[in-house]
mmCIF file of C-alpha atoms in Angstrom:
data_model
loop_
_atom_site.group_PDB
_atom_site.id
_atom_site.type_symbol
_atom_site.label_atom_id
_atom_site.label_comp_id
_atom_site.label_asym_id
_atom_site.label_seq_id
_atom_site.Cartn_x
_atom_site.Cartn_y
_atom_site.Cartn_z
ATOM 1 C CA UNK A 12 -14.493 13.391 55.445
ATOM 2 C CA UNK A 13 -13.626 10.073 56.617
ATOM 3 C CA UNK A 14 -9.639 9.372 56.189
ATOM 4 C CA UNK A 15 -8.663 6.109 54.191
ATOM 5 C CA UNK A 16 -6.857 4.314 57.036
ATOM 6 C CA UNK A 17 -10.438 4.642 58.788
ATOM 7 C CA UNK A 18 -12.370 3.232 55.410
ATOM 8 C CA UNK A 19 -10.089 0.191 55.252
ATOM 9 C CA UNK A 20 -10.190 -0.881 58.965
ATOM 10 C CA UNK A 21 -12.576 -1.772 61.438
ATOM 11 C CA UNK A 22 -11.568 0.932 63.590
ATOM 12 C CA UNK A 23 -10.453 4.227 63.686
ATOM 13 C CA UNK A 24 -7.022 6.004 62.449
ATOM 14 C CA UNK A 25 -5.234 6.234 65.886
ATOM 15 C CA UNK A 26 -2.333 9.216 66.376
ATOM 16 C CA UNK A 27 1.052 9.472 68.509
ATOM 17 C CA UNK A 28 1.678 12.762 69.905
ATOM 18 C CA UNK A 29 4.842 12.648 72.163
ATOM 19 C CA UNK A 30 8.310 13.729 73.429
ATOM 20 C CA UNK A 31 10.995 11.733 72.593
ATOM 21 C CA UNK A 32 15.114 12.867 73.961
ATOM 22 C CA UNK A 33 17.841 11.801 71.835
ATOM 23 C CA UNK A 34 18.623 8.361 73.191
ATOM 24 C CA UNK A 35 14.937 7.605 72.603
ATOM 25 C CA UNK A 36 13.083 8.039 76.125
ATOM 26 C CA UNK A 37 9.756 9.360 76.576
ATOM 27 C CA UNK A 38 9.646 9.458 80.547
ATOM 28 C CA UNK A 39 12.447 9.261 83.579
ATOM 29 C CA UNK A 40 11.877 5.642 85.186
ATOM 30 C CA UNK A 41 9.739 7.215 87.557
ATOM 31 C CA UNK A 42 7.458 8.761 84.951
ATOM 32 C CA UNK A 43 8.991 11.827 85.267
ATOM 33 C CA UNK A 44 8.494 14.234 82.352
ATOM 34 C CA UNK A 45 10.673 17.178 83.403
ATOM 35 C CA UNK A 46 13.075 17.106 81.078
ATOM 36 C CA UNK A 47 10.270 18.202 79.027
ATOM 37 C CA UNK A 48 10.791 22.215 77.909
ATOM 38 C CA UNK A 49 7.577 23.682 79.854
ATOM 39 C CA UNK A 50 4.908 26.081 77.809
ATOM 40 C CA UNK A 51 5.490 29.957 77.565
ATOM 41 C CA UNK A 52 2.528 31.579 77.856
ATOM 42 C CA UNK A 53 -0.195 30.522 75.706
ATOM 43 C CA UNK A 54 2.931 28.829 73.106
ATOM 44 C CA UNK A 55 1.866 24.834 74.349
ATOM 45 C CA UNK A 56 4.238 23.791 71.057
ATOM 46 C CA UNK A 57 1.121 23.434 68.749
ATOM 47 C CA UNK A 58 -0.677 20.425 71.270
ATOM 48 C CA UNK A 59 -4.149 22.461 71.591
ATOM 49 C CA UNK A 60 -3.911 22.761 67.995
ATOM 50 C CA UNK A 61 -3.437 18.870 67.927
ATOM 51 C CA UNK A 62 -6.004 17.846 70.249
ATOM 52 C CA UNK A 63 -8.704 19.787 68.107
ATOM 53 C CA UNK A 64 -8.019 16.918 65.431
ATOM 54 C CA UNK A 65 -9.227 13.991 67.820
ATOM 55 C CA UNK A 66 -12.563 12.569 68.581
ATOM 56 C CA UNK A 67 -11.154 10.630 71.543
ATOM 57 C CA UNK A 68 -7.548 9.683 73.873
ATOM 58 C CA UNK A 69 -6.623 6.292 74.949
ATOM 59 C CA UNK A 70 -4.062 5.668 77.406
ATOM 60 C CA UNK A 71 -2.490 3.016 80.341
ATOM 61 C CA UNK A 72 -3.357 3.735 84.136
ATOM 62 C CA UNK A 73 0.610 5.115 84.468
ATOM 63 C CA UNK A 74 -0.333 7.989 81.747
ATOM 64 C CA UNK A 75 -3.924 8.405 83.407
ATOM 65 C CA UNK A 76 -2.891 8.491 87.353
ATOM 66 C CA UNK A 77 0.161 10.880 86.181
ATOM 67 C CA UNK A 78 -2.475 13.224 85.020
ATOM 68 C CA UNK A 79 -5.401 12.977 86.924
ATOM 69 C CA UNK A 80 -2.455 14.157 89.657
ATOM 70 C CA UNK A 81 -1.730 16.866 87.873
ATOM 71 C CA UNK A 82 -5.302 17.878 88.038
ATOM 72 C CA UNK A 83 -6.501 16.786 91.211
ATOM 73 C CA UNK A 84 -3.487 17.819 93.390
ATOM 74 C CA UNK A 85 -1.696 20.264 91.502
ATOM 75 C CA UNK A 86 -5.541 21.886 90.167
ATOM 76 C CA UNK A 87 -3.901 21.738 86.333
ATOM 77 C CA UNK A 88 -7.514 22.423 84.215
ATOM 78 C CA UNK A 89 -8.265 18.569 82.492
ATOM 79 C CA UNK A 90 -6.409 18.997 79.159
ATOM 80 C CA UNK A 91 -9.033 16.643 77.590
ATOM 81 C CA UNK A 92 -12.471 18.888 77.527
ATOM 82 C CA UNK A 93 -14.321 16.948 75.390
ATOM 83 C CA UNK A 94 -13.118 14.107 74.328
ATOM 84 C CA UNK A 95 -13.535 10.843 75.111
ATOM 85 C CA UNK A 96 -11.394 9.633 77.007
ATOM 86 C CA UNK A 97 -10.563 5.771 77.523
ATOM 87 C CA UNK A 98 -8.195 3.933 80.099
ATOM 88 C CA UNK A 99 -7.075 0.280 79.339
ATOM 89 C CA UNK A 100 -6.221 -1.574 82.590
ATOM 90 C CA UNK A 101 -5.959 -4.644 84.122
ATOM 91 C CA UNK A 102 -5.834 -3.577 87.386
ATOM 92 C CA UNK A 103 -7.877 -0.304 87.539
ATOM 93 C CA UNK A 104 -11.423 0.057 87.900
ATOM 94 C CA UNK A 105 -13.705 2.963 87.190
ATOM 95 C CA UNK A 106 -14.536 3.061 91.008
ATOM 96 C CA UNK A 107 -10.418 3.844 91.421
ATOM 97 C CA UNK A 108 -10.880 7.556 89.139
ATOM 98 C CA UNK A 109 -10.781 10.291 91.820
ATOM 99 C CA UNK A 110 -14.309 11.258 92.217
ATOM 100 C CA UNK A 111 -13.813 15.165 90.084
ATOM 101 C CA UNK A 112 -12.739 12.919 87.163
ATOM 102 C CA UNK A 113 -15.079 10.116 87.311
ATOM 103 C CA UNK A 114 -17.030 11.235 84.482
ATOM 104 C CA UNK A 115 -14.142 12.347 82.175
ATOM 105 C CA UNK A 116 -12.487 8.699 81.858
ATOM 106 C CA UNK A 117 -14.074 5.215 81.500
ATOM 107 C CA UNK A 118 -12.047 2.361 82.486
ATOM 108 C CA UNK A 119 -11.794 -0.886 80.165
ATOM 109 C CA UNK A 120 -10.323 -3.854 80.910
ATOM 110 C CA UNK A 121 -10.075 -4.359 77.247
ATOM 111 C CA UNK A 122 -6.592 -3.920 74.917
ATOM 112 C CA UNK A 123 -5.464 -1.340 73.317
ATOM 113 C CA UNK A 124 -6.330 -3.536 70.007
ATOM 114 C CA UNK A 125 -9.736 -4.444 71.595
ATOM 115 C CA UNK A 126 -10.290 -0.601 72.897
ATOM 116 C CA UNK A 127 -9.914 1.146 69.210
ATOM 117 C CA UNK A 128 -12.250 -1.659 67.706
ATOM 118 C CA UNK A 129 -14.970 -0.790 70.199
ATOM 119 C CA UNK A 130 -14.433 3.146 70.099
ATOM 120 C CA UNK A 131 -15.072 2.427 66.095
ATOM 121 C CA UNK A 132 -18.308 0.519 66.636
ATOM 122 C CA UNK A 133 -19.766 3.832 68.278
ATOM 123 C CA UNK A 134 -19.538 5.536 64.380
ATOM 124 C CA UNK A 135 -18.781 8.776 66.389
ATOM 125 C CA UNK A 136 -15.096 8.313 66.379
ATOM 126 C CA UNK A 137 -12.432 8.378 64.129
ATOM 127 C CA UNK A 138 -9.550 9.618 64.879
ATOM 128 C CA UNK A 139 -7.895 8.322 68.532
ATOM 129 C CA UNK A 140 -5.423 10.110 70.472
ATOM 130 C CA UNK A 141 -2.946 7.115 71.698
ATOM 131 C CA UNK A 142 -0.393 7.805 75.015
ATOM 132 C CA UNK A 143 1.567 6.105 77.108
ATOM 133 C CA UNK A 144 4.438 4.063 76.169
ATOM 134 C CA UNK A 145 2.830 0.158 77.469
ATOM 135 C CA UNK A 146 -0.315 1.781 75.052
ATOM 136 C CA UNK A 147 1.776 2.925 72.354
ATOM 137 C CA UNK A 148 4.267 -0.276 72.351
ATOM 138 C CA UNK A 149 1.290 -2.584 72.218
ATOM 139 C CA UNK A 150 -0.504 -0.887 69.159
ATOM 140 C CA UNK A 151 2.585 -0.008 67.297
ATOM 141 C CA UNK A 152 3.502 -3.669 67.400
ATOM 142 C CA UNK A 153 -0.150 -4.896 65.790
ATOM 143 C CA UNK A 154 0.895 -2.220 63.476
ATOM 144 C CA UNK A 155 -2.319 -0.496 64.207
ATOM 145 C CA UNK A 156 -0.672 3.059 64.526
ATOM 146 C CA UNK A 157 -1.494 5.162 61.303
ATOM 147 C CA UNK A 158 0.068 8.590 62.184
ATOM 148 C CA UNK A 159 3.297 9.452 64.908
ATOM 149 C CA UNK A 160 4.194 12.949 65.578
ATOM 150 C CA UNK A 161 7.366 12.947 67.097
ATOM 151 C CA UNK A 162 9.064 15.809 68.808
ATOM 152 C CA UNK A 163 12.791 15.557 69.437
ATOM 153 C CA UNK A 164 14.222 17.031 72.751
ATOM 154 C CA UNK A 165 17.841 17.725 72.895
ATOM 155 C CA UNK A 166 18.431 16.228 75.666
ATOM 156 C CA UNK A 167 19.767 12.350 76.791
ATOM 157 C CA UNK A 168 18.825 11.161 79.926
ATOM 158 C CA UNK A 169 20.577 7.842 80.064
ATOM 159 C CA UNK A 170 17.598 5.719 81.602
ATOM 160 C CA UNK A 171 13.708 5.667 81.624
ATOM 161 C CA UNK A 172 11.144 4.449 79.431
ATOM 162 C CA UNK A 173 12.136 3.548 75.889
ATOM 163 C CA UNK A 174 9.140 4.107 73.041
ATOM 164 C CA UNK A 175 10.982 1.347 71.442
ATOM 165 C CA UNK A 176 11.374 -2.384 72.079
ATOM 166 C CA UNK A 177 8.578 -4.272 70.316
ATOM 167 C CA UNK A 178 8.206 -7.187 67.981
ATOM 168 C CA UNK A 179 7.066 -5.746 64.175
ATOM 169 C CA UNK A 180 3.955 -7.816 63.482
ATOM 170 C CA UNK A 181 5.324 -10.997 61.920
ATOM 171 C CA UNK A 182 8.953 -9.611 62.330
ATOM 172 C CA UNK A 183 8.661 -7.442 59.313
ATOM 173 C CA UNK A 184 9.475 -3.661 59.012
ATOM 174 C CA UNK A 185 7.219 -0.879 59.280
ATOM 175 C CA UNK A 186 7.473 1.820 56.348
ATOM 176 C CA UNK A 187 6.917 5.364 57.291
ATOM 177 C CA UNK A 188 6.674 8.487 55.302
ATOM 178 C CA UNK A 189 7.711 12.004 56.444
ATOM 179 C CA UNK A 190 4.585 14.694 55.878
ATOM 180 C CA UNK A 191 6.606 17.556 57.820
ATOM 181 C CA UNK A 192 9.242 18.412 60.252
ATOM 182 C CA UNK A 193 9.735 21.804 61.642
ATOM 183 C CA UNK A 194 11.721 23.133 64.650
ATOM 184 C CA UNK A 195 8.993 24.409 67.191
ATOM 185 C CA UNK A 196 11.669 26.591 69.768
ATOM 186 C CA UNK A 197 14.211 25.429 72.277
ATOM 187 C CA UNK A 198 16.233 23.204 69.817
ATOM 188 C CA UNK A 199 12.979 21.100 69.871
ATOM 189 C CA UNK A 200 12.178 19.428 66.263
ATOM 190 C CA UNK A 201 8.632 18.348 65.421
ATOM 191 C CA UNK A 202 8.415 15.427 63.127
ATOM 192 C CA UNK A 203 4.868 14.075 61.426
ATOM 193 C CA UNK A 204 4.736 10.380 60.260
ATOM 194 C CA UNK A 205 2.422 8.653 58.254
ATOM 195 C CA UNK A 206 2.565 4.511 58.123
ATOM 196 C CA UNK A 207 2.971 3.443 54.483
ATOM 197 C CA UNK A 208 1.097 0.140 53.590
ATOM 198 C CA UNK A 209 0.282 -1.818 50.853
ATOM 199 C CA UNK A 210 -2.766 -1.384 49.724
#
């Protein structure tokens, strides 16, 4: 069934998934995730599980080049099977996807705002995957993020990039409700929330 947030809007619900350490960093300021606690076996901290509940991921060229790395050099299996899966650049164009994953992404030159509306004129999806912080930032501050699920890494790492720092759409605040919070392993806690508005 279709949710309410995707009912009421012109596009459709959207979804944080991410890593955040205790001063509030979700990448080194080289990208770097390896502060990150990596998998166990087949324990991936409940992400498979997560990605089953999205029609579709949209992400910056930083989030996109990290991973297409990962699978292209490194020969990590596409963790997107699936899914559609939509870059927003500026500077990147679909001839500049290495050739194995040319027909996994498309490349828009569209916002992250502009992005979601289209994905929500197909009538196939409805619930988007959003990563990257520049991605994240930008939707979060059109308030146009229904659902964040943060998981908090015990660990500070003094610099990188923040998943903060935005303007509130007209400089108001943003009301969230907790739906669950749980501690996943390695001091790790897994937080679910849900954007409260007026209806």
């Amino acid at each position: 069934a279709a949710t309410a947030a995707y009912m009421s809007t012109p596009r459709p619900e959207t979804v944080v998934y991410i890593g955040v350490t205790m001063d509030g960093y979700i990448a080194r300021p080289d990208g770097s995730l390896d502060f990150l606690p990596q998998p166990e076996g087949d324990d991936d901290f409940g992400f498979g599980a997560f990605l089953n509940t999205v029609d579709a991921v949209l992400m910056g060229r930083r989030t996109f080049d990290q991973v297409a790395e990962f699978v292209v050099r490194d020969k990590v299996p596409w963790p997107y099977e699936g899914k559609r899966v939509i870059v927003v650049s500026r500077t990147m164009t679909q001839k500049d996807v290495p050739e194995p994953l040319s027909s996994k992404a498309t490349v828009t030159a569209q916002s992250p705002s502009e992005a979601l509306k289209a994905l929500g004129k197909t009538g196939f999806t409805r619930r988007v995957y959003v990563d990257g912080g520049t991605t994240i930032r930008s939707l979060l501050e059109e308030d146009q993020v229904d659902e964040m699920v943060l998981t908090s890494v015990p660990v500070t790492i003094g610099r990188g990039t923040s998943l903060w720092g935005f303007d509130t759409k007209d400089k108001r605040d943003y009301r969230w409700s907790v739906t669950s919070s749980e501690p996943i392993g390695r001091g790790m806690v897994k937080t679910t929330y849900k954007r409260v508005r007026k209806k």
